[in-house]
CSV table of C-alpha atoms in Angstrom, one decimal:
chain,number,residue,atom,x,y,z
F,1,MET,CA,-24.8,149.6,-8.5
F,2,SER,CA,-21.7,151.8,-8.5
F,3,ILE,CA,-18.1,151.5,-9.3
F,4,ARG,CA,-16.1,151.2,-6.1
F,5,HIS,CA,-12.6,150.3,-7.3
F,6,VAL,CA,-10.6,151.2,-10.4
F,7,ILE,CA,-7.5,149.0,-11.0
F,8,LEU,CA,-4.6,150.3,-13.0
F,9,SER,CA,-1.4,148.3,-13.7
F,10,ASP,CA,1.8,148.6,-15.6
F,11,LEU,CA,1.9,152.4,-15.8
F,12,HIS,CA,5.7,152.3,-15.8
F,13,LEU,CA,5.8,155.9,-14.7
F,14,GLY,CA,9.2,157.4,-15.3
F,15,ALA,CA,10.0,155.1,-18.3
F,16,ARG,CA,10.5,157.1,-21.5
F,17,ASP,CA,8.5,154.5,-23.4
F,18,SER,CA,5.5,154.8,-21.1
F,19,LEU,CA,2.6,156.5,-22.9
F,20,LEU,CA,1.8,158.3,-19.6
F,21,THR,CA,5.3,159.8,-18.8
F,22,HIS,CA,5.5,163.4,-19.9
F,23,VAL,CA,9.0,164.0,-21.3
F,24,HIS,CA,10.5,167.2,-22.8
F,25,GLY,CA,12.1,167.0,-26.3
F,26,ASN,CA,15.5,167.0,-24.6
F,27,GLY,CA,14.6,163.8,-22.6
F,28,ALA,CA,14.0,165.5,-19.2
F,29,ILE,CA,10.9,164.7,-17.2
F,30,ALA,CA,8.4,167.6,-17.6
F,31,ASP,CA,6.1,169.2,-15.1
F,32,GLY,CA,2.4,168.4,-15.3
F,33,PRO,CA,0.5,165.5,-16.9
F,34,SER,CA,1.2,164.3,-20.4
F,35,GLU,CA,-1.4,164.8,-23.1
F,36,VAL,CA,-2.3,161.1,-22.8
F,37,LEU,CA,-2.6,161.1,-19.1
F,38,ALA,CA,-4.7,164.3,-19.1
F,39,ALA,CA,-7.1,162.8,-21.7
F,40,PHE,CA,-7.3,159.6,-19.7
F,41,ALA,CA,-8.2,161.5,-16.5
F,42,ASN,CA,-10.9,163.5,-18.4
F,43,GLY,CA,-12.5,160.4,-19.8
F,44,LEU,CA,-12.5,158.7,-16.4
F,45,ARG,CA,-13.9,161.8,-14.7
F,46,GLU,CA,-16.8,162.1,-17.1
F,47,THR,CA,-17.5,158.3,-16.9
F,48,LEU,CA,-17.5,158.3,-13.1
F,49,ALA,CA,-19.6,161.5,-12.8
F,50,GLY,CA,-22.5,161.4,-10.4
F,51,GLN,CA,-21.3,158.6,-8.1
F,52,ALA,CA,-19.1,158.4,-5.0
F,53,LYS,CA,-15.4,158.5,-5.7
F,54,PRO,CA,-14.0,155.0,-6.2
F,55,GLN,CA,-10.7,153.7,-4.6
F,56,LEU,CA,-7.7,153.6,-6.9
F,57,VAL,CA,-5.7,150.3,-6.9
F,58,LEU,CA,-2.2,150.4,-8.4
F,59,LEU,CA,-1.6,146.8,-9.4
F,60,GLY,CA,2.2,146.7,-9.7
F,61,ASP,CA,4.8,148.3,-12.0
F,62,ALA,CA,3.1,151.6,-11.5
F,63,LEU,CA,6.6,153.0,-10.8
F,64,ASP,CA,9.3,151.9,-13.2
F,65,LEU,CA,12.0,151.5,-10.5
F,66,GLY,CA,13.3,148.5,-12.4
F,67,LEU,CA,14.8,150.5,-15.2
F,68,SER,CA,14.4,154.2,-14.5
F,69,PRO,CA,16.1,156.5,-11.9
F,70,PHE,CA,14.2,157.2,-8.7
F,71,GLY,CA,14.1,160.9,-9.5
F,72,ASP,CA,12.5,160.4,-12.9
F,73,VAL,CA,10.0,158.0,-11.4
F,74,SER,CA,9.1,160.4,-8.6
F,75,ARG,CA,8.5,163.4,-10.9
F,76,SER,CA,6.4,161.2,-13.2
F,77,PHE,CA,4.2,160.1,-10.3
F,78,LEU,CA,3.6,163.7,-9.4
F,79,GLN,CA,2.2,164.1,-12.9
F,80,LEU,CA,-0.3,161.3,-12.1
F,81,LEU,CA,-1.3,163.0,-8.9
F,82,ASP,CA,-1.8,166.3,-10.7
F,83,ALA,CA,-4.1,164.5,-13.2
F,84,PHE,CA,-6.1,162.5,-10.7
F,85,TYR,CA,-6.1,165.0,-7.8
F,86,PRO,CA,-5.8,168.5,-9.3
F,87,VAL,CA,-5.3,171.6,-7.2
F,88,GLY,CA,-8.6,173.4,-7.0
F,89,GLY,CA,-10.4,170.7,-8.9
F,90,PRO,CA,-12.5,167.6,-7.9
F,91,ASP,CA,-10.6,164.5,-6.9
F,92,LEU,CA,-11.1,161.6,-9.3
F,93,PHE,CA,-10.5,158.9,-6.6
F,94,ASP,CA,-10.8,158.4,-2.9
F,95,ARG,CA,-7.7,159.6,-1.0
F,96,GLU,CA,-6.8,156.2,0.3
F,97,ILE,CA,-4.9,154.3,-2.4
F,98,ILE,CA,-4.1,150.6,-2.4
F,99,TYR,CA,-0.7,149.7,-3.9
F,100,ILE,CA,0.2,146.1,-4.8
F,101,ALA,CA,3.8,145.8,-5.8
F,102,GLY,CA,5.0,144.0,-8.9
F,103,ASN,CA,8.4,143.1,-10.2
F,104,HIS,CA,9.6,146.5,-11.4
F,105,ASP,CA,8.5,148.1,-8.1
F,106,HIS,CA,9.2,145.2,-5.7
F,107,HIS,CA,11.6,147.5,-3.9
F,108,LEU,CA,8.6,149.3,-2.5
F,109,TRP,CA,7.5,146.1,-0.8
F,110,ARG,CA,11.0,145.6,0.6
F,111,MET,CA,10.8,149.2,2.0
F,112,ALA,CA,7.4,148.4,3.6
F,113,GLN,CA,8.8,145.2,5.1
F,114,ASP,CA,11.8,147.0,6.6
F,115,HIS,CA,9.6,149.7,8.0
F,116,GLY,CA,7.2,147.2,9.6
F,117,PHE,CA,10.1,145.4,11.2
F,118,ILE,CA,11.6,148.6,12.5
F,119,SER,CA,8.3,149.8,13.9
F,120,ALA,CA,7.9,146.5,15.8
F,121,LEU,CA,11.4,147.0,17.3
F,122,GLN,CA,10.5,150.5,18.3
F,123,ASN,CA,7.4,149.1,20.1
F,124,GLY,CA,9.5,146.7,22.1
F,125,ALA,CA,9.0,143.5,20.0
F,126,ILE,CA,11.6,141.5,18.0
F,127,PRO,CA,9.8,139.7,15.2
F,128,GLY,CA,11.2,136.4,13.9
F,129,ASP,CA,11.7,137.8,10.4
F,130,LEU,CA,10.3,140.3,7.9
F,131,ASP,CA,6.7,139.8,6.9
F,132,ALA,CA,6.9,137.7,3.7
F,133,VAL,CA,3.3,138.5,2.6
F,134,THR,CA,0.2,140.4,3.6
F,135,ASN,CA,-3.3,139.1,4.1
F,136,ILE,CA,-5.4,139.2,1.0
F,137,PHE,CA,-8.5,140.7,2.6
F,138,GLY,CA,-9.0,143.8,4.7
F,139,THR,CA,-7.2,147.1,4.8
F,140,PRO,CA,-3.4,146.6,4.6
F,141,SER,CA,-1.6,147.8,7.7
F,142,LEU,CA,1.7,148.7,5.9
F,143,HIS,CA,2.2,152.0,4.1
F,144,CYS,CA,4.0,152.8,0.9
F,145,ARG,CA,6.3,155.4,2.4
F,146,LEU,CA,7.9,156.6,-0.9
F,147,VAL,CA,4.6,157.3,-2.5
F,148,GLU,CA,3.2,159.0,0.6
F,149,SER,CA,6.3,161.2,0.7
F,150,LEU,CA,5.6,162.2,-2.9
F,151,ILE,CA,2.0,163.0,-2.0
F,152,ALA,CA,3.4,165.4,0.7
F,153,HIS,CA,4.8,167.5,-2.2
F,154,ARG,CA,1.1,168.4,-2.9
F,155,PRO,CA,-0.1,170.2,0.3
F,156,HIS,CA,-3.7,170.1,-0.8
F,157,LEU,CA,-3.6,166.3,-0.4
F,158,GLN,CA,-2.8,166.3,3.3
F,159,GLY,CA,-4.2,163.2,4.9
F,160,ALA,CA,-4.0,161.0,1.8
F,161,SER,CA,-2.5,157.6,2.3
F,162,VAL,CA,-1.1,154.7,0.3
F,163,ARG,CA,-1.6,151.2,1.8
F,164,MET,CA,0.8,148.5,0.6
F,165,ALA,CA,-0.3,144.9,-0.1
F,166,TYR,CA,1.8,142.0,-1.5
F,167,PRO,CA,1.6,139.8,-3.5
F,168,ASN,CA,-2.2,139.8,-3.5
F,169,TRP,CA,-5.1,142.0,-2.3
F,170,GLY,CA,-8.8,141.4,-2.6
F,171,LEU,CA,-12.4,141.9,-1.7
F,172,SER,CA,-14.9,139.4,-0.5
F,173,ASP,CA,-18.6,139.2,0.3
F,174,SER,CA,-19.9,136.2,2.2
F,175,ALA,CA,-23.5,137.0,1.4
F,176,SER,CA,-23.1,136.8,-2.4
F,177,GLY,CA,-20.3,134.3,-2.3
F,178,ARG,CA,-18.2,136.6,-4.5
F,179,ALA,CA,-14.5,137.5,-4.2
F,180,VAL,CA,-12.1,139.5,-6.3
F,181,VAL,CA,-8.4,138.9,-6.0
F,182,MET,CA,-5.7,141.1,-7.6
F,183,HIS,CA,-2.0,140.1,-8.2
F,184,HIS,CA,0.4,141.9,-10.5
F,185,GLY,CA,1.1,138.7,-12.4
F,186,HIS,CA,4.9,138.2,-12.1
F,187,TYR,CA,4.5,135.0,-10.1
F,188,LEU,CA,2.6,133.5,-13.0
F,189,ASP,CA,5.8,133.9,-15.0
F,190,GLY,CA,8.5,131.2,-14.5
F,191,MET,CA,11.2,133.7,-14.8
F,192,TYR,CA,10.3,135.2,-11.5
F,193,ARG,CA,10.2,131.8,-9.8
F,194,ALA,CA,13.8,131.1,-10.8
F,195,LEU,CA,15.1,130.2,-7.4
F,196,SER,CA,12.2,127.8,-6.8
F,197,ASN,CA,13.1,126.2,-10.2
F,198,MET,CA,16.7,126.0,-9.1
F,199,ARG,CA,15.8,124.3,-5.8
F,200,ALA,CA,13.9,121.7,-7.7
F,201,PHE,CA,16.7,121.3,-10.3
F,202,LEU,CA,19.0,120.4,-7.4
F,203,GLY,CA,16.6,117.7,-6.3
F,204,ASP,CA,14.8,119.3,-3.4
F,205,GLY,CA,11.1,119.0,-4.1
F,206,GLU,CA,8.7,120.4,-6.7
F,207,PRO,CA,9.4,123.6,-8.6
F,208,LEU,CA,6.0,125.1,-7.9
F,209,PRO,CA,5.7,126.4,-4.3
F,210,GLY,CA,2.7,125.3,-2.3
F,211,THR,CA,2.1,128.6,-0.4
F,212,MET,CA,2.4,132.3,-1.0
F,213,ARG,CA,4.9,132.6,1.8
F,214,GLN,CA,7.2,130.0,0.3
F,215,LEU,CA,6.8,131.6,-3.1
F,216,GLU,CA,7.9,135.0,-1.9
F,217,GLN,CA,10.6,133.8,0.6
F,218,GLU,CA,12.3,131.8,-2.2
F,219,ASN,CA,12.0,134.3,-5.0
F,220,GLY,CA,11.5,137.8,-3.5
F,221,PRO,CA,15.3,138.4,-3.1
F,222,TRP,CA,15.8,137.3,-6.7
F,223,ILE,CA,13.2,139.8,-8.0
F,224,ASP,CA,14.8,142.5,-5.8
F,225,PHE,CA,18.2,141.7,-7.3
F,226,LEU,CA,17.1,141.3,-10.9
F,227,TRP,CA,14.5,144.1,-11.5
F,228,SER,CA,13.5,146.1,-8.5
F,229,ASP,CA,15.7,149.2,-8.6
F,230,LEU,CA,18.3,148.8,-11.4
F,231,GLY,CA,17.2,152.2,-12.7
F,232,SER,CA,19.5,153.7,-10.0
F,233,ALA,CA,22.4,151.4,-10.8
F,234,GLY,CA,24.3,153.8,-13.0
F,235,ASP,CA,25.8,152.3,-16.2
F,236,ILE,CA,24.8,148.7,-15.2
F,237,GLY,CA,21.2,150.0,-15.1
F,238,SER,CA,21.5,151.0,-18.7
F,239,GLU,CA,22.9,147.6,-19.5
F,240,ALA,CA,19.9,146.0,-17.8
F,241,GLY,CA,17.7,148.0,-20.1
F,242,SER,CA,19.5,146.5,-23.1
F,243,LEU,CA,19.1,143.0,-21.5
F,244,TYR,CA,15.4,143.7,-21.1
F,245,GLU,CA,15.1,144.6,-24.8
F,246,ALA,CA,17.1,141.5,-25.8
F,247,MET,CA,14.7,139.3,-23.8
F,248,LEU,CA,11.8,140.5,-26.0
F,249,SER,CA,13.2,138.3,-28.7
F,250,ALA,CA,13.4,134.5,-28.3
F,251,GLY,CA,16.5,134.2,-30.6
F,252,ALA,CA,18.3,137.1,-29.0
F,253,SER,CA,17.4,135.8,-25.5
F,254,HIS,CA,18.9,132.3,-26.3
F,255,ASP,CA,22.1,133.8,-27.7
F,256,LEU,CA,22.4,136.1,-24.7
F,257,ALA,CA,21.9,133.2,-22.2
F,258,GLU,CA,24.6,131.2,-23.9
F,259,SER,CA,27.0,134.1,-23.8
F,260,ILE,CA,26.3,134.8,-20.1
F,261,ALA,CA,26.9,131.1,-19.2
F,262,ARG,CA,30.2,130.9,-21.1
F,263,ARG,CA,31.5,134.1,-19.5
F,264,ILE,CA,30.6,132.9,-16.0
F,265,THR,CA,32.2,129.4,-16.4
F,266,GLY,CA,35.2,130.8,-18.2
F,267,GLY,CA,35.7,133.5,-15.5
F,268,LEU,CA,35.5,131.0,-12.7
F,269,HIS,CA,38.1,128.9,-14.3
F,270,ALA,CA,40.5,131.6,-15.4
F,271,LYS,CA,40.3,133.9,-12.3
F,272,LEU,CA,39.5,131.5,-9.5
F,273,GLY,CA,40.8,128.2,-10.7
F,274,ILE,CA,37.4,126.6,-10.3
F,275,ASN,CA,36.8,123.7,-12.8
F,276,PRO,CA,33.4,124.1,-14.3
F,277,ALA,CA,33.3,120.3,-14.8
F,278,MET,CA,33.5,119.6,-11.1
F,279,PRO,CA,30.5,117.5,-9.9
F,280,LEU,CA,28.1,119.0,-7.4
F,281,LYS,CA,25.2,116.5,-6.7
F,282,TYR,CA,23.6,113.6,-8.5
F,283,GLY,CA,26.2,113.9,-11.3
F,284,VAL,CA,25.3,117.6,-12.0
F,285,THR,CA,28.4,119.6,-12.7
F,286,LEU,CA,29.0,123.3,-11.9
F,287,ASP,CA,28.7,124.1,-15.6
F,288,ASN,CA,25.3,122.3,-15.8
F,289,MET,CA,24.0,124.3,-12.9
F,290,ILE,CA,25.2,127.6,-14.2
F,291,ARG,CA,23.7,127.0,-17.6
F,292,ALA,CA,20.5,125.8,-16.0
F,293,ALA,CA,20.3,128.9,-13.8
F,294,VAL,CA,20.8,131.2,-16.8
F,295,ASP,CA,18.4,129.3,-19.0
F,296,LEU,CA,15.7,129.3,-16.2
F,297,THR,CA,16.0,133.1,-16.2
F,298,ALA,CA,17.1,135.1,-19.2
F,299,GLY,CA,17.0,132.1,-21.6
F,300,ARG,CA,13.4,131.1,-21.0
F,301,ALA,CA,12.0,134.6,-20.5
F,302,ALA,CA,11.4,135.2,-24.3
F,303,GLU,CA,9.2,132.1,-24.4
F,304,ARG,CA,6.9,133.2,-21.6
F,305,GLN,CA,3.8,135.5,-21.3
F,306,ARG,CA,4.7,138.9,-22.6
F,307,TYR,CA,7.0,137.5,-25.3
F,308,GLY,CA,4.5,135.5,-27.2
F,309,TYR,CA,3.0,138.3,-29.3
F,310,GLY,CA,0.7,136.2,-31.4
F,311,GLN,CA,-1.6,135.3,-28.4
F,312,VAL,CA,-2.5,136.6,-25.0
F,313,LEU,CA,-1.7,133.3,-23.2
F,314,GLY,CA,-0.1,130.0,-24.3
F,315,GLU,CA,-0.6,126.6,-22.9
F,316,ALA,CA,2.3,126.9,-20.4
F,317,GLU,CA,1.0,130.2,-19.1
F,318,ILE,CA,-2.5,128.7,-18.6
F,319,ASP,CA,-0.9,125.9,-16.6
F,320,ASP,CA,0.9,128.4,-14.5
F,321,LEU,CA,-2.3,130.4,-14.0
F,322,CYS,CA,-4.2,127.2,-12.9
F,323,TRP,CA,-1.4,126.3,-10.5
F,324,TYR,CA,-1.4,129.8,-8.9
F,325,LEU,CA,-5.2,129.9,-8.5
F,326,GLY,CA,-5.6,126.2,-7.5
F,327,THR,CA,-2.7,125.9,-5.1
F,328,PRO,CA,-1.1,128.9,-3.3
F,329,LEU,CA,-4.1,131.2,-3.8
F,330,ALA,CA,-6.7,128.5,-2.9
F,331,ARG,CA,-4.8,127.8,0.4
F,332,GLU,CA,-4.8,131.5,1.3
F,333,LEU,CA,-8.5,131.8,0.6
F,334,GLN,CA,-9.2,128.8,2.8
F,335,ASN,CA,-7.1,130.3,5.6
F,336,GLU,CA,-8.7,133.7,5.5
F,337,LEU,CA,-12.4,133.0,4.6
F,338,ALA,CA,-15.0,130.9,6.3
F,339,ALA,CA,-15.8,129.2,3.0
F,340,MET,CA,-14.3,129.2,-0.5
F,341,PRO,CA,-15.9,131.9,-2.7
F,342,ARG,CA,-18.6,130.6,-5.0
F,343,GLU,CA,-17.6,133.1,-7.7
F,344,LEU,CA,-14.0,134.3,-8.0
F,345,SER,CA,-12.7,137.0,-10.3
F,346,PHE,CA,-8.9,137.3,-10.7
F,347,ILE,CA,-7.2,140.5,-12.0
F,348,PHE,CA,-3.6,140.7,-13.0
F,349,GLY,CA,-1.3,142.6,-15.4
F,350,HIS,CA,2.4,142.1,-16.2
F,351,THR,CA,1.9,140.7,-19.7
F,352,HIS,CA,1.0,144.0,-21.4
F,353,LYS,CA,-1.7,142.2,-23.3
F,354,PRO,CA,-5.3,142.9,-22.0
F,355,PHE,CA,-7.9,140.2,-22.2
F,356,GLN,CA,-10.8,138.8,-20.2
F,357,ASP,CA,-12.1,135.2,-20.1
F,358,GLU,CA,-13.2,132.4,-17.8
F,359,LEU,CA,-11.0,129.5,-16.8
F,360,LEU,CA,-12.0,126.1,-15.2
F,361,VAL,CA,-9.8,125.6,-12.2
F,362,ASP,CA,-9.9,122.6,-9.8
F,363,GLY,CA,-11.3,123.5,-6.4
F,364,TYR,CA,-13.7,126.3,-7.6
F,365,GLU,CA,-17.4,125.8,-8.0
F,366,VAL,CA,-17.7,127.9,-11.2
F,367,PRO,CA,-15.2,129.0,-13.8
F,368,VAL,CA,-12.9,131.8,-12.5
F,369,GLY,CA,-13.3,135.1,-14.2
F,370,ILE,CA,-9.9,136.2,-15.5
F,371,PHE,CA,-9.1,139.8,-16.3
F,372,ASN,CA,-5.8,141.2,-17.5
F,373,THR,CA,-5.0,145.0,-17.5
F,374,GLY,CA,-2.4,145.1,-20.3
F,375,GLY,CA,0.1,147.9,-20.0
F,376,TRP,CA,1.0,151.5,-21.0
F,377,VAL,CA,4.3,150.9,-22.7
F,378,LEU,CA,5.2,149.9,-26.2
F,379,ASP,CA,7.3,146.7,-26.1
F,380,GLU,CA,7.8,146.2,-29.8
F,381,PRO,CA,8.3,148.6,-32.7
F,382,THR,CA,6.0,146.4,-34.8
F,383,LEU,CA,2.4,147.1,-33.7
F,384,MET,CA,0.7,144.0,-32.4
F,385,PRO,CA,-3.1,143.8,-32.0
F,386,VAL,CA,-2.9,141.8,-28.8
F,387,GLN,CA,-0.9,144.5,-27.1
F,388,GLY,CA,-2.8,147.2,-25.3
F,389,CYS,CA,-4.3,148.5,-22.1
F,390,ALA,CA,-7.4,148.3,-20.0
F,391,ALA,CA,-8.6,149.6,-16.6
F,392,MET,CA,-10.5,147.2,-14.4
F,393,LEU,CA,-13.7,148.3,-12.8
F,394,VAL,CA,-15.1,146.6,-9.6
F,395,SER,CA,-18.6,147.3,-8.4
F,396,ASP,CA,-20.0,147.5,-4.9
F,397,GLU,CA,-21.5,144.0,-5.6
F,398,LEU,CA,-18.0,142.7,-6.6
F,399,GLU,CA,-18.7,142.4,-10.3
F,400,VAL,CA,-15.8,143.1,-12.6
F,401,ALA,CA,-15.7,144.7,-16.0
F,402,SER,CA,-12.9,145.7,-18.3
F,403,LEU,CA,-12.7,149.2,-19.6
F,404,ARG,CA,-10.7,148.5,-22.8
F,405,LEU,CA,-8.8,151.7,-23.4
F,406,PHE,CA,-6.8,150.7,-26.5
F,407,ASN,CA,-5.0,148.1,-28.5
F,408,ASP,CA,-2.2,148.7,-30.9
F,409,PRO,CA,-3.9,150.1,-34.1
F,410,THR,CA,-4.4,147.8,-37.0
F,411,ASP,CA,-4.6,149.2,-40.5
F,412,GLY,CA,-4.3,152.6,-39.0
F,413,GLU,CA,-7.5,152.3,-37.0
F,414,MET,CA,-8.0,152.4,-33.2
F,415,VAL,CA,-10.9,150.5,-31.7
F,416,PRO,CA,-13.0,152.9,-29.6
F,417,VAL,CA,-12.9,152.7,-25.8
F,418,HIS,CA,-15.5,150.2,-24.7
F,419,VAL,CA,-16.5,147.9,-21.8
F,420,GLU,CA,-16.2,144.1,-21.8
F,421,GLY,CA,-17.1,141.3,-19.3
F,422,SER,CA,-15.6,137.9,-18.9
F,423,GLY,CA,-18.6,136.2,-20.5
F,424,ARG,CA,-20.9,135.6,-17.6
F,425,LEU,CA,-24.0,137.7,-16.9
F,426,ASN,CA,-22.7,141.0,-15.6
F,427,CYS,CA,-24.8,144.0,-14.7
F,428,LEU,CA,-21.7,146.2,-14.2
F,429,ALA,CA,-20.6,145.7,-17.8
F,430,ALA,CA,-23.9,147.1,-19.0
F,431,THR,CA,-24.0,150.0,-16.6
F,432,ALA,CA,-20.4,151.0,-17.3
F,433,ALA,CA,-20.9,150.7,-21.0
F,434,GLU,CA,-23.7,153.3,-20.7
F,435,ALA,CA,-21.4,155.6,-18.7
F,436,VAL,CA,-18.7,155.3,-21.4
F,437,GLU,CA,-21.2,156.1,-24.1
F,438,ARG,CA,-22.2,159.3,-22.2
F,439,ALA,CA,-18.5,160.2,-22.1
F,440,SER,CA,-17.9,159.2,-25.7
F,441,THR,CA,-16.6,162.6,-26.8
F,442,HIS,CA,-13.9,162.6,-24.1
F,443,TRP,CA,-12.9,159.0,-25.0
F,444,ALA,CA,-12.8,159.8,-28.7
F,445,ASP,CA,-10.2,162.6,-27.9
F,446,PHE,CA,-8.3,160.1,-25.7
F,447,SER,CA,-8.2,157.5,-28.6
F,448,ARG,CA,-7.0,160.1,-31.0
F,449,ILE,CA,-4.2,161.2,-28.7
F,450,VAL,CA,-3.1,157.7,-27.8
F,451,HIS,CA,-3.1,156.7,-31.5
F,452,ALA,CA,-0.7,159.5,-32.4
F,453,ARG,CA,1.5,158.8,-29.4
F,454,ILE,CA,1.8,155.0,-30.3
F,455,VAL,CA,2.6,155.7,-33.9
F,456,GLU,CA,5.2,158.3,-32.8
F,457,GLU,CA,6.8,155.8,-30.4
F,458,ALA,CA,6.8,153.0,-32.9
F,459,ASP,CA,8.5,155.2,-35.6
F,460,LYS,CA,11.1,156.2,-33.0
F,461,ARG,CA,11.8,152.6,-32.2
F,462,VAL,CA,12.2,151.7,-35.8
F,463,ARG,CA,14.6,154.6,-36.4
F,464,GLN,CA,16.7,153.5,-33.4
F,465,MET,CA,16.8,149.9,-34.6
F,466,LEU,CA,17.9,151.1,-38.1
F,467,ASP,CA,20.6,153.4,-36.6
F,468,ARG,CA,22.0,150.5,-34.4
F,469,SER,CA,22.0,148.2,-37.4
F,470,ASN,CA,23.8,150.7,-39.6
F,471,THR,CA,26.4,151.3,-36.8
F,472,GLU,CA,27.0,147.6,-36.4
F,473,ARG,CA,27.5,147.1,-40.1
F,474,ARG,CA,30.0,150.0,-40.3
F,475,GLU,CA,31.9,148.6,-37.3
F,476,ALA,CA,31.9,145.1,-38.8
F,477,ALA,CA,33.2,146.5,-42.1
């Protein structure tokens, strides 16, 4: 048994609060890998020694286009290339990379859609529309042109490619009845289904789309507008960063939502003469609709997934996960496979809280193995034990194991890097655990470096909060 795929998510390369982004003291993006990234690559290289190079899968939000300028993101991705594919050194991964877009890098999917449409035009065809989604299984036909253009900056990587899939990509084996499906995780979050929610609010069907195509067609433009490339939006991009921080607090999020709704309705009345009390449909007024729209987005975000810091998933998130697996994903599996997989593993990120478990889902013969990658950014200045990061390992037999890299330290201690399965019998977990043990010296160095970096970032966040608080007090006085 060998490890054939390594899945990484929520790297947020280019973001200053990503543990992987190498930044000078003056705030400029540096050349070469950060200390954390270099230590991570060393640990992986030692763990994977002696076997064929696995394929790297970037499971969304690898590039922080949502909140960081394209130039910073690009320079930071080159840091990743230098760590994983060093000049004069052995490659860590196969040179064909799979990229599955998330919410912060959804713009990459839009670029791939546009290029696919233009290529069809150049070949004499006129498609009906942009491709809304890709097939789950098989090698994706679309390329991630931005990342491939960055790879071209490293001449020794000539011939490397980056294939783009969205919103899912997976592997299946009919003989064993196993399948692995990967999705960034944003469509498990109601905030990113806002336009579907709005459609249902106006009385047109159920809020939960029945197919992947409907899900993306209704909500893809909203994601593009909201998060996909605000990092290049000048001053408004900086304001979006403040919005993002506000949404990490339920109270601040509610106050912000109310403020936004008041400004919109007041502006419509004062500048355009539109009465917010005007009825639209079924007794719903314009004011009702605006408040509902804001509440379904910014207002509710703090109550969802990433923002419940006491647990990895709440009841509402589990319901969303069961819907996604049991309805749109199940229909895609039925369309693409001769038979539903007997054993499904589902890998996602987005929440920045790694975990693994099993979940009973209608329509599946056995409980679905659920694996979350966590993330590489520090969302809160107060350290939370559920926040952390993992890399997912997939074997040639489609078993999945979680390489738990770190959680926020508790009582000043970091849990050593280790391997966990979802609970079912798993040969990969045992094999990978042995490999991690052989590389324990490298992983101990990684843990020490990550611990210092997390504490440094947390202290910086606290100082920034205190400075803002003192400034606000002085202004109020």
